[in-house]
PDB file of C-alpha atoms in Angstrom:
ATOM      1  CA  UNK A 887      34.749  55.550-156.982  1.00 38.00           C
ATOM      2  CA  UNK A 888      34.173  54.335-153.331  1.00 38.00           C
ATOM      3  CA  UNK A 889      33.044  56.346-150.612  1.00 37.00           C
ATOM      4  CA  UNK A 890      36.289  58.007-149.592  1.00 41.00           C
ATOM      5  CA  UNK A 891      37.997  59.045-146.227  1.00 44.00           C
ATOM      6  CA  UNK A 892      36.686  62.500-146.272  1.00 44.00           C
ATOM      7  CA  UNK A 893      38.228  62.758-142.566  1.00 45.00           C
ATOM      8  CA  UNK A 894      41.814  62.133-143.631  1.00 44.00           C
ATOM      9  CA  UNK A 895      41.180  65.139-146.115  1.00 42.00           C
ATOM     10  CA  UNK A 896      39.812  67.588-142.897  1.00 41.00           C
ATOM     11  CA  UNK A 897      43.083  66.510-140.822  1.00 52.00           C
ATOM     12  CA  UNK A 898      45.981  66.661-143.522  1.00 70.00           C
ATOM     13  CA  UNK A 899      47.226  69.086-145.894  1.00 89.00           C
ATOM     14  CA  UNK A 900      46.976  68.059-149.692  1.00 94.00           C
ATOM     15  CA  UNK A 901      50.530  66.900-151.584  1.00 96.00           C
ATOM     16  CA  UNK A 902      49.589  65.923-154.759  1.00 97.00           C
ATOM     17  CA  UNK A 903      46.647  65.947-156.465  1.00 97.00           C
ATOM     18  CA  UNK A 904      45.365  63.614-159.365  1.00 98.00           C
ATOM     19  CA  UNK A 905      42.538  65.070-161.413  1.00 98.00           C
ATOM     20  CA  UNK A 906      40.863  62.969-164.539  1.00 98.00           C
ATOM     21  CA  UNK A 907      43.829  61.424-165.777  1.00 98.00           C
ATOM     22  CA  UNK A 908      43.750  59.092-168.582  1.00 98.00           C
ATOM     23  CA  UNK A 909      46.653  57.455-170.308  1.00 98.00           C
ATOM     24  CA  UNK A 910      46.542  55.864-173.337  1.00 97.00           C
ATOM     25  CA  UNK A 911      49.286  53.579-175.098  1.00 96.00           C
ATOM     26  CA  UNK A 912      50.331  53.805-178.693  1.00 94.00           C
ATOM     27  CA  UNK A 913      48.228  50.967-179.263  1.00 95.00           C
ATOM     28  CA  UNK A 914      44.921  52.705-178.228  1.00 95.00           C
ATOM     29  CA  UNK A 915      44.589  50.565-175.297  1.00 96.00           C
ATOM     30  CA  UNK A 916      44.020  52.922-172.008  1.00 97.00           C
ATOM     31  CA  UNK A 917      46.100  52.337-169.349  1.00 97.00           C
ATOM     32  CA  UNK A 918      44.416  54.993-167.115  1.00 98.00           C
ATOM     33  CA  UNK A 919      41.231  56.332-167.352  1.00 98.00           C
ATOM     34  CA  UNK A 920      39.526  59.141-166.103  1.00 97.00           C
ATOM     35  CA  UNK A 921      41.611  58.813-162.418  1.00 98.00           C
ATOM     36  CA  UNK A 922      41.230  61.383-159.813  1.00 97.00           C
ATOM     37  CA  UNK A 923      42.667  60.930-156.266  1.00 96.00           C
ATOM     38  CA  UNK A 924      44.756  62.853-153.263  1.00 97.00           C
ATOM     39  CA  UNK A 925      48.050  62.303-151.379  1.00 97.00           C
ATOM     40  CA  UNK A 926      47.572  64.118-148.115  1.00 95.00           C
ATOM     41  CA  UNK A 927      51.178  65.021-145.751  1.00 93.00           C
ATOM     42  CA  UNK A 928      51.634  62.475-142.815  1.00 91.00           C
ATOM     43  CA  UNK A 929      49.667  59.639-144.119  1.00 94.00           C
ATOM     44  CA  UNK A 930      50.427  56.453-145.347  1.00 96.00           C
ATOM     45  CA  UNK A 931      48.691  55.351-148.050  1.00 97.00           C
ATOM     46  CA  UNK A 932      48.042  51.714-149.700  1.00 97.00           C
ATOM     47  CA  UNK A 933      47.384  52.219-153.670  1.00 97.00           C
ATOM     48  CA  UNK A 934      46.242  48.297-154.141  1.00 96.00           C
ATOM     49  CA  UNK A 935      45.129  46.579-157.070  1.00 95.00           C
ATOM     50  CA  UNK A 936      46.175  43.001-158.646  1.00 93.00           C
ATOM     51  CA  UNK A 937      48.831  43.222-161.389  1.00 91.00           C
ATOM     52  CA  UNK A 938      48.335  45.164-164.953  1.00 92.00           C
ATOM     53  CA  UNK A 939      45.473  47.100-162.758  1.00 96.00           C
ATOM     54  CA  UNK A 940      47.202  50.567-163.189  1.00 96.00           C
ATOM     55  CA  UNK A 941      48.712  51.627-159.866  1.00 95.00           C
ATOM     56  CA  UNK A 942      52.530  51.446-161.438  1.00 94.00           C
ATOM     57  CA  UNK A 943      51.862  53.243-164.700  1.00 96.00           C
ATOM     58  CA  UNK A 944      49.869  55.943-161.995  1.00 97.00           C
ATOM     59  CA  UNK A 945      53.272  55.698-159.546  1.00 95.00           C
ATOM     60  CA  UNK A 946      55.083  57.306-163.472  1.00 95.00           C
ATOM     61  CA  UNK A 947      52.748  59.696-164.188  1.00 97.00           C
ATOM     62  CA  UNK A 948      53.160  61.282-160.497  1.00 96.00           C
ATOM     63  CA  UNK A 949      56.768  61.994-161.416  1.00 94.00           C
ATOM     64  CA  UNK A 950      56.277  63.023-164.687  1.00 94.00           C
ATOM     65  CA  UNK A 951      58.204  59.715-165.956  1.00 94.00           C
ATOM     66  CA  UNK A 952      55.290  59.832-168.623  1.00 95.00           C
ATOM     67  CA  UNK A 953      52.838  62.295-169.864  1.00 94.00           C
ATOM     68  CA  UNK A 954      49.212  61.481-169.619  1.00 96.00           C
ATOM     69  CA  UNK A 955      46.624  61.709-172.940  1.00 97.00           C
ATOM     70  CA  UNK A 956      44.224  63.902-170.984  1.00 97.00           C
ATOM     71  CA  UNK A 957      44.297  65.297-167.076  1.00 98.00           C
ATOM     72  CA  UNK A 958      46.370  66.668-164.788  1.00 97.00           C
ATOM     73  CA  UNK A 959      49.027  66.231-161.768  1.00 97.00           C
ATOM     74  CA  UNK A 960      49.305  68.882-159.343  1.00 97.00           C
ATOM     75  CA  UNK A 961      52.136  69.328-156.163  1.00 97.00           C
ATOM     76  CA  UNK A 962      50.925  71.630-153.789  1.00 95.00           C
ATOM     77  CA  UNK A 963      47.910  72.982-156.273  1.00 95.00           C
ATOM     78  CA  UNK A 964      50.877  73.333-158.991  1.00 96.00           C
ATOM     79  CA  UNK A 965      50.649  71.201-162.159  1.00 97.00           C
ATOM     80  CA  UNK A 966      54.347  69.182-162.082  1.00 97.00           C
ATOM     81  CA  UNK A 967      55.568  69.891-165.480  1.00 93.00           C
ATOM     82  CA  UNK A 968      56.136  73.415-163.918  1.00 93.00           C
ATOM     83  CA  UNK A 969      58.091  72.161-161.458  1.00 95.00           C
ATOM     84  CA  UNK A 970      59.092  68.705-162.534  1.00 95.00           C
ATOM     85  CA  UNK A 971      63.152  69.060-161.333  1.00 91.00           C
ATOM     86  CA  UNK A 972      61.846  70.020-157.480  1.00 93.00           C
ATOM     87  CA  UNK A 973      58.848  67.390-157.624  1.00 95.00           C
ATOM     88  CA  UNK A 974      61.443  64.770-158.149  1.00 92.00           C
ATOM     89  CA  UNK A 975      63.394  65.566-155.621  1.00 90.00           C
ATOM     90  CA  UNK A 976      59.974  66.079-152.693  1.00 93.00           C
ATOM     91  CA  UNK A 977      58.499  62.574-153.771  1.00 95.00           C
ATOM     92  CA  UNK A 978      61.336  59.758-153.546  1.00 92.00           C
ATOM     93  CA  UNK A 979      60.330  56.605-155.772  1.00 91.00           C
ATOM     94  CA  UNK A 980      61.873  53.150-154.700  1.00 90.00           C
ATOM     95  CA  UNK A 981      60.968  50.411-157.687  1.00 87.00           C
ATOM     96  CA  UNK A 982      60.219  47.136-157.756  1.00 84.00           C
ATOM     97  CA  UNK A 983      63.481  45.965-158.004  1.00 78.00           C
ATOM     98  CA  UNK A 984      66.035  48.239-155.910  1.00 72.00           C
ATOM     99  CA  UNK A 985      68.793  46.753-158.443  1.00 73.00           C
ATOM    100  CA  UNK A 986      68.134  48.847-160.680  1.00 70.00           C
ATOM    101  CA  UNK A 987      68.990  51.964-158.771  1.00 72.00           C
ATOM    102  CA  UNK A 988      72.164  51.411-157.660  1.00 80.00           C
ATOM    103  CA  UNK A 989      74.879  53.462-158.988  1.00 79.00           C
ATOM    104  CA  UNK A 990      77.836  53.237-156.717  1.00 81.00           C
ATOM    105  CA  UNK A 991      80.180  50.628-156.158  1.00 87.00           C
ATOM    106  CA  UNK A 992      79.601  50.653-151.956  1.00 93.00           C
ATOM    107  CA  UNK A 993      76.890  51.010-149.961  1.00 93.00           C
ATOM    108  CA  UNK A 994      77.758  54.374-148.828  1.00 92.00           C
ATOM    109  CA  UNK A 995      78.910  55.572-152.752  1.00 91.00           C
ATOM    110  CA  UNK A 996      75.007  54.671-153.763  1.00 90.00           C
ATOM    111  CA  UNK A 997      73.543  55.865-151.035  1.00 90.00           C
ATOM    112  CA  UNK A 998      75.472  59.542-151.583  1.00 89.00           C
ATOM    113  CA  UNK A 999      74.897  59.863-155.263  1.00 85.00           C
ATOM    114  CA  UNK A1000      71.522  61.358-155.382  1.00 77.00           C
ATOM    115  CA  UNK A1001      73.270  64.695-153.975  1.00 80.00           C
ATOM    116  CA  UNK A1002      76.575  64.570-155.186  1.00 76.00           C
ATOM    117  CA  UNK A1003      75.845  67.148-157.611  1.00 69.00           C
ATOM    118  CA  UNK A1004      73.735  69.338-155.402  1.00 76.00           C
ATOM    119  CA  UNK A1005      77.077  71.651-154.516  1.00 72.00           C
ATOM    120  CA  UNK A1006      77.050  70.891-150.778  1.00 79.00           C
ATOM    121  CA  UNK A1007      79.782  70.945-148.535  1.00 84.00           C
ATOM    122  CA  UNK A1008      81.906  67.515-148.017  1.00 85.00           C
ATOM    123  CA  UNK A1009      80.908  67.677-144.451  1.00 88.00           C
ATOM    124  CA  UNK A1010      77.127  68.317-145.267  1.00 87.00           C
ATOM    125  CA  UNK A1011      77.011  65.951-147.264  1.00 85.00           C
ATOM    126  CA  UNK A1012      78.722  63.398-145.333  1.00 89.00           C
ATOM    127  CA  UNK A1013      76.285  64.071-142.454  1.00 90.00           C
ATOM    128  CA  UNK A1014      73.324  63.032-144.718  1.00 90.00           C
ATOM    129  CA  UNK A1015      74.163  60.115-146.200  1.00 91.00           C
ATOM    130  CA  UNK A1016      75.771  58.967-142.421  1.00 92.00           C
ATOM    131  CA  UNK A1017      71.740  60.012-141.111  1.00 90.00           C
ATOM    132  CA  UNK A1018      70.296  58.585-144.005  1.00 90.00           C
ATOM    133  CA  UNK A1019      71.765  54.910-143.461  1.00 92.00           C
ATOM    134  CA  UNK A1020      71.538  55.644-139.859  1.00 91.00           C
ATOM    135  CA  UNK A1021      67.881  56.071-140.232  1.00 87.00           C
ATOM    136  CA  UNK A1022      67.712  52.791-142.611  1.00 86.00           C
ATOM    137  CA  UNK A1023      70.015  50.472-139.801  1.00 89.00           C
ATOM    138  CA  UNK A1024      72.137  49.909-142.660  1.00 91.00           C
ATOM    139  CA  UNK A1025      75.600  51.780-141.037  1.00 94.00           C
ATOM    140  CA  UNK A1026      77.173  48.321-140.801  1.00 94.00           C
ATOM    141  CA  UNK A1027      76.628  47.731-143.981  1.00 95.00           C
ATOM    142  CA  UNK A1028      78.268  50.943-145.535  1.00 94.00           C
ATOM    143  CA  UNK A1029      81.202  49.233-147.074  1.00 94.00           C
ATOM    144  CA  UNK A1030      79.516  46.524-148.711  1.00 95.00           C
ATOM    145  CA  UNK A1031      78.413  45.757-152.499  1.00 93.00           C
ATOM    146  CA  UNK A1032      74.563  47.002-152.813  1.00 90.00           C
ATOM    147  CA  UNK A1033      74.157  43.966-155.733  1.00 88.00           C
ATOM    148  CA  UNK A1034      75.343  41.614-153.217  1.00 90.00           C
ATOM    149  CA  UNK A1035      72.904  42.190-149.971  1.00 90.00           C
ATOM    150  CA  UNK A1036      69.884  40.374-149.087  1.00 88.00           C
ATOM    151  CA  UNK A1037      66.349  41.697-150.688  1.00 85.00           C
ATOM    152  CA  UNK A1038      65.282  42.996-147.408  1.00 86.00           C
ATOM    153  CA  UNK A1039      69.023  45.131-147.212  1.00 90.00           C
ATOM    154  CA  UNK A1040      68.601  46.181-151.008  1.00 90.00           C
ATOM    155  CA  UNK A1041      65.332  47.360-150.234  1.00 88.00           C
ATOM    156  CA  UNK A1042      66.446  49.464-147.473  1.00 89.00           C
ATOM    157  CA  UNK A1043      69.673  50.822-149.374  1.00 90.00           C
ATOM    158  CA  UNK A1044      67.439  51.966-151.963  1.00 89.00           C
ATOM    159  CA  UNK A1045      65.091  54.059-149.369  1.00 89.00           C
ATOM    160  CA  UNK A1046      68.174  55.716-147.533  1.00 90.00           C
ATOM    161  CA  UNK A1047      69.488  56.302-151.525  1.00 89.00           C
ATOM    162  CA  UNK A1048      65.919  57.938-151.249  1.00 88.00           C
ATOM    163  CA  UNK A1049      65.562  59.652-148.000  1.00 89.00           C
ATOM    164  CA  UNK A1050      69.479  61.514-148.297  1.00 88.00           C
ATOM    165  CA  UNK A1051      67.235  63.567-150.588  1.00 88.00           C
ATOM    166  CA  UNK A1052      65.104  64.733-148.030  1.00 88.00           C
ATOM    167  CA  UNK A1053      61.693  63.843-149.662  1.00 92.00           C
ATOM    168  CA  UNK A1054      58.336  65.204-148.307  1.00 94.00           C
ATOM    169  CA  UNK A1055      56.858  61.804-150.052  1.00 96.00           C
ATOM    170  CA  UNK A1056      58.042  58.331-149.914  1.00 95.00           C
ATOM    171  CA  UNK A1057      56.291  55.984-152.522  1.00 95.00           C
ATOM    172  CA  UNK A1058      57.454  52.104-152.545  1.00 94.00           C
ATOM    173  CA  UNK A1059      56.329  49.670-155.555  1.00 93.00           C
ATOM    174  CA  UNK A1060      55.846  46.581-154.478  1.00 92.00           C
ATOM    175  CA  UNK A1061      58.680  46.348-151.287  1.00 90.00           C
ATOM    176  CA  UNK A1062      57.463  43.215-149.847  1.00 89.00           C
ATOM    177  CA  UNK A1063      57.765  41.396-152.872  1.00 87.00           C
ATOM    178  CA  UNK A1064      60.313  37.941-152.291  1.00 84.00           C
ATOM    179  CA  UNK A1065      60.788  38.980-148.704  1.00 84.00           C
ATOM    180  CA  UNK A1066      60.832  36.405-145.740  1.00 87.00           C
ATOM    181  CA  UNK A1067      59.335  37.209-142.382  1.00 87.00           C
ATOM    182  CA  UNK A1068      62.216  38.445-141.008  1.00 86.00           C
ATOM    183  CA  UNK A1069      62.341  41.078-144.140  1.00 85.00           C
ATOM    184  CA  UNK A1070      58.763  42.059-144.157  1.00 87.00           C
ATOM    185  CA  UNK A1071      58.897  43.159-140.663  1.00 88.00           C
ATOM    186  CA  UNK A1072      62.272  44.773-141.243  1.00 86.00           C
ATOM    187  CA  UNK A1073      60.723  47.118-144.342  1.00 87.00           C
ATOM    188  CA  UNK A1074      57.520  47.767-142.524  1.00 90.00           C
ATOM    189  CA  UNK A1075      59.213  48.974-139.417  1.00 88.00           C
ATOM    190  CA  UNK A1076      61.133  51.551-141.318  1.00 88.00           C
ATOM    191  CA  UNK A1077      58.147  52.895-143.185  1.00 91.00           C
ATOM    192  CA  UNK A1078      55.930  53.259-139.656  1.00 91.00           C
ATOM    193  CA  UNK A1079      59.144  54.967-138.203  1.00 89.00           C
ATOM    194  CA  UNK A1080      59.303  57.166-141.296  1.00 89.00           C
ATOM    195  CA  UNK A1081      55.652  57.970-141.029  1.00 90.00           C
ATOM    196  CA  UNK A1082      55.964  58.750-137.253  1.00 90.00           C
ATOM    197  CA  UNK A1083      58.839  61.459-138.331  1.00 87.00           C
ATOM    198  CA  UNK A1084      56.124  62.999-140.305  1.00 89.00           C
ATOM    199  CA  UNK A1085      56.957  61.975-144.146  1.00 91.00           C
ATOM    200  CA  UNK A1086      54.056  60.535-146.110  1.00 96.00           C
ATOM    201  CA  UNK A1087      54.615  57.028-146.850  1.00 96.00           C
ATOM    202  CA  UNK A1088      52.589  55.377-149.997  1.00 97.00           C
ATOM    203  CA  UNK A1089      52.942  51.834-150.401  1.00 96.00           C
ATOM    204  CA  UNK A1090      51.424  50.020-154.149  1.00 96.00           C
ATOM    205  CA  UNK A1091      51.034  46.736-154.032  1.00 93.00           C
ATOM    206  CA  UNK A1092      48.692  43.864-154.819  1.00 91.00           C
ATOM    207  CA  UNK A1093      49.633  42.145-151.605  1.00 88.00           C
ATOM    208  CA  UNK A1094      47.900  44.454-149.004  1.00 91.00           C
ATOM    209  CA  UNK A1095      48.258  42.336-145.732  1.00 89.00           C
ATOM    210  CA  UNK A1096      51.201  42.585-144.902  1.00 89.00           C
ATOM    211  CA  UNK A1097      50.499  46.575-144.612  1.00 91.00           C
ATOM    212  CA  UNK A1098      46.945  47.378-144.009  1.00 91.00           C
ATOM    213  CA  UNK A1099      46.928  47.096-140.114  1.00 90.00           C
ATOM    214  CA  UNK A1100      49.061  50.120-140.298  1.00 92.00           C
ATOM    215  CA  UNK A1101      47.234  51.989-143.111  1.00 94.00           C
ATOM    216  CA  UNK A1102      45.176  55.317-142.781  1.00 94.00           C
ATOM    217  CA  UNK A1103      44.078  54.997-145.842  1.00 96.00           C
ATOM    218  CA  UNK A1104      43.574  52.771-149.313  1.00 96.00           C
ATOM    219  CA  UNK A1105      42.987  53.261-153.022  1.00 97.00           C
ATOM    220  CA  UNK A1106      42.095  50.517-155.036  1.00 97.00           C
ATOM    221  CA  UNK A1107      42.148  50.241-158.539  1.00 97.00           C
ATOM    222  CA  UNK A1108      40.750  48.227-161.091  1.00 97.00           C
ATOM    223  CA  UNK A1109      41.578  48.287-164.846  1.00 96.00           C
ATOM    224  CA  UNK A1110      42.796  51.447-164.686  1.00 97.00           C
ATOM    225  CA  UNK A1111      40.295  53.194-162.740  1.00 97.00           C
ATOM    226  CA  UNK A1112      39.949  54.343-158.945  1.00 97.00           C
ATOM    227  CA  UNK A1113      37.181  51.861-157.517  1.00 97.00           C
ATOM    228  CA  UNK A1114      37.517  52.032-154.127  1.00 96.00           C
ATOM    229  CA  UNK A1115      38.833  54.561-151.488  1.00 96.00           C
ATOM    230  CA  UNK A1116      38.785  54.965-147.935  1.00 95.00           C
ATOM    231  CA  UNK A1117      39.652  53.155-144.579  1.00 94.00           C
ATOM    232  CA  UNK A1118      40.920  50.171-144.510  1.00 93.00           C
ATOM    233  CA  UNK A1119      38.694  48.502-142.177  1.00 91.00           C
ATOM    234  CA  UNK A1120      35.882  49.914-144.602  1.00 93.00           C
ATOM    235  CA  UNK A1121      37.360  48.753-148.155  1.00 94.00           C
ATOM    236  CA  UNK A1122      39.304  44.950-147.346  1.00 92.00           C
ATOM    237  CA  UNK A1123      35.757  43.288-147.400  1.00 91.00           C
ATOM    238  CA  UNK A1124      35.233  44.455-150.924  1.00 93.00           C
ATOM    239  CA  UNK A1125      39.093  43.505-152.089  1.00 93.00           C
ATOM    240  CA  UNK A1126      38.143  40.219-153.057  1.00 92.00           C
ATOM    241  CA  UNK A1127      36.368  41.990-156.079  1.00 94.00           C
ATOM    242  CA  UNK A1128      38.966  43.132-157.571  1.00 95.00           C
ATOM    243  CA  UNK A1129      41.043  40.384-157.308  1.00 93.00           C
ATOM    244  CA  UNK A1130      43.126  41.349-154.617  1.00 93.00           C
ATOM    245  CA  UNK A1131      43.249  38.809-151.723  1.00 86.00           C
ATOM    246  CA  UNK A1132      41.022  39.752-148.682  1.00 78.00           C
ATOM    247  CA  UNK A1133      42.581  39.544-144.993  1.00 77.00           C
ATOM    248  CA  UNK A1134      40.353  37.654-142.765  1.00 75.00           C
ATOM    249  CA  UNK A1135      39.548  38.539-139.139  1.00 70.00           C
ATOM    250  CA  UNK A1136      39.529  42.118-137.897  1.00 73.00           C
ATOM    251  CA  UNK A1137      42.091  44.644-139.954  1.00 74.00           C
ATOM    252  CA  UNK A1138      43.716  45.973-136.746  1.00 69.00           C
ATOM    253  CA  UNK A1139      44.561  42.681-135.678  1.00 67.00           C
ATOM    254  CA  UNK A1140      46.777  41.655-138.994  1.00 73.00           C
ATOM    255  CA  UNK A1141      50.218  43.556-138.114  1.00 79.00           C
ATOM    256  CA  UNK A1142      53.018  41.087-139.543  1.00 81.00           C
ATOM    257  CA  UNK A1143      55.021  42.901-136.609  1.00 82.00           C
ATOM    258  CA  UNK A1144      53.185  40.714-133.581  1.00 70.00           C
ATOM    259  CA  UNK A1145      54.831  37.710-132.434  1.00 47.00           C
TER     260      UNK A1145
END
């Protein structure tokens, strides 16, 4: 593993914790092996690596979508099997494709139905979903068809579908993926303005530029291994390694958000 950002773990409180985990498929081929790493409250995270490297089949295992061969996750220094029901609900996944999430027939229908079954009151839960779209700038948008929005408005659909929950953890796969300019800089600004509201945002991707300015922190992996960890300025020279394009010029100078 690369030197990691052992100042990040001084200034944040510890989320989830990854310790030797190893997955291995019915085949015998190992997904994961041996990978240890920390989520730390208030951060946001970059979990890079080029495709078929790992970081998706890791994304699973931190929900308990699948159960690893050996190792363990922990929440808050609990393992997540104990727990699994109120993990799901503290760390909000958005996939690849946000298609594949939608269950209602309106914007405002999909974006409710995580907590339709939670027992709150109508006007409770009217109140969230109206914040949660709100948050998202998708309020104009409440009455339309999810499948037929842009990428960029599926995208954010999906997060609000997310955030109504109330997550402590916000983990995207890929959300930059088939998104112009325009889109990019839509998603990103919503993550930073999550982040500044003090949820921990974890982006996996192999396409790290259009992020890393605004990174604290990124984990690379490789084959199904941690390889690298630590600040971005520290770790993009060594991407091109691992096949994962390197920015040029100075990381703090890369925000997709400048003019």
């Amino acid at each position: 593993m690369g030197q990691g950002n052992d100042d990040i773990g001084r200034r944040r409180y510890r989320l989830v914790s990854v310790r030797n985990l190893s997955h291995r498929f019915a085949s015998g081929v190992y997904g994961l092996t041996d990978v240890s790493l920390d989520i730390y409250g208030d951060e946001f995270l970059i979990i890079a690596g080029r495709n078929g490297s790992g970081k998706t089949l890791l994304m699973h295992h931190l929900v308990g979508l699948l159960e690893p061969t050996s190792g363990a996750v922990f929440y808050r220094e609990r393992p997540i099997g104990s727990w699994i029901d109120e993990v799901r609900r503290r760390i909000g996944i958005v996939f690849q494709n946000p298609e594949s999430q939608f269950l209602g027939q309106t914007v405002r229908e999909d974006v409710g139905f995580g907590i339709e079954d939670d027992g709150l009151p109508e006007a409770v839960l009217e109140n969230r979903v109206g914040a949660s779209m709100e948050a998202m700038g998708i309020t104009i948008l409440a009455d339309r068809r999810p499948p037929y929005l842009s990428g960029g408005e599926q995208r954010k659909v999906a997060l609000a579908g997310v955030l109504v929950r109330e997550p402590e953890i916000i983990m995207l796969d890929e959300p930059f993926i088939g998104l112009d300019l325009p889109g990019v800089r839509s998603i990103l600004r919503a993550l930073l303005d999550l982040r500044d509201k003090r949820r921990t945002v974890v982006v996996i991707t192999h396409d790290v530029e259009k992020a890393l300015a605004h990174a604290d922190r990124i984990v690379v992996m490789s084959d199904g291994q941690v390889v690298e960890e630590g600040l971005p300025e520290v770790v993009a020279p060594k991407l091109s390694r691992y096949d994962v394009r390197a920015p040029v010029g100075p990381v703090e100078r890369m925000s997709w958000l400048d003019a």
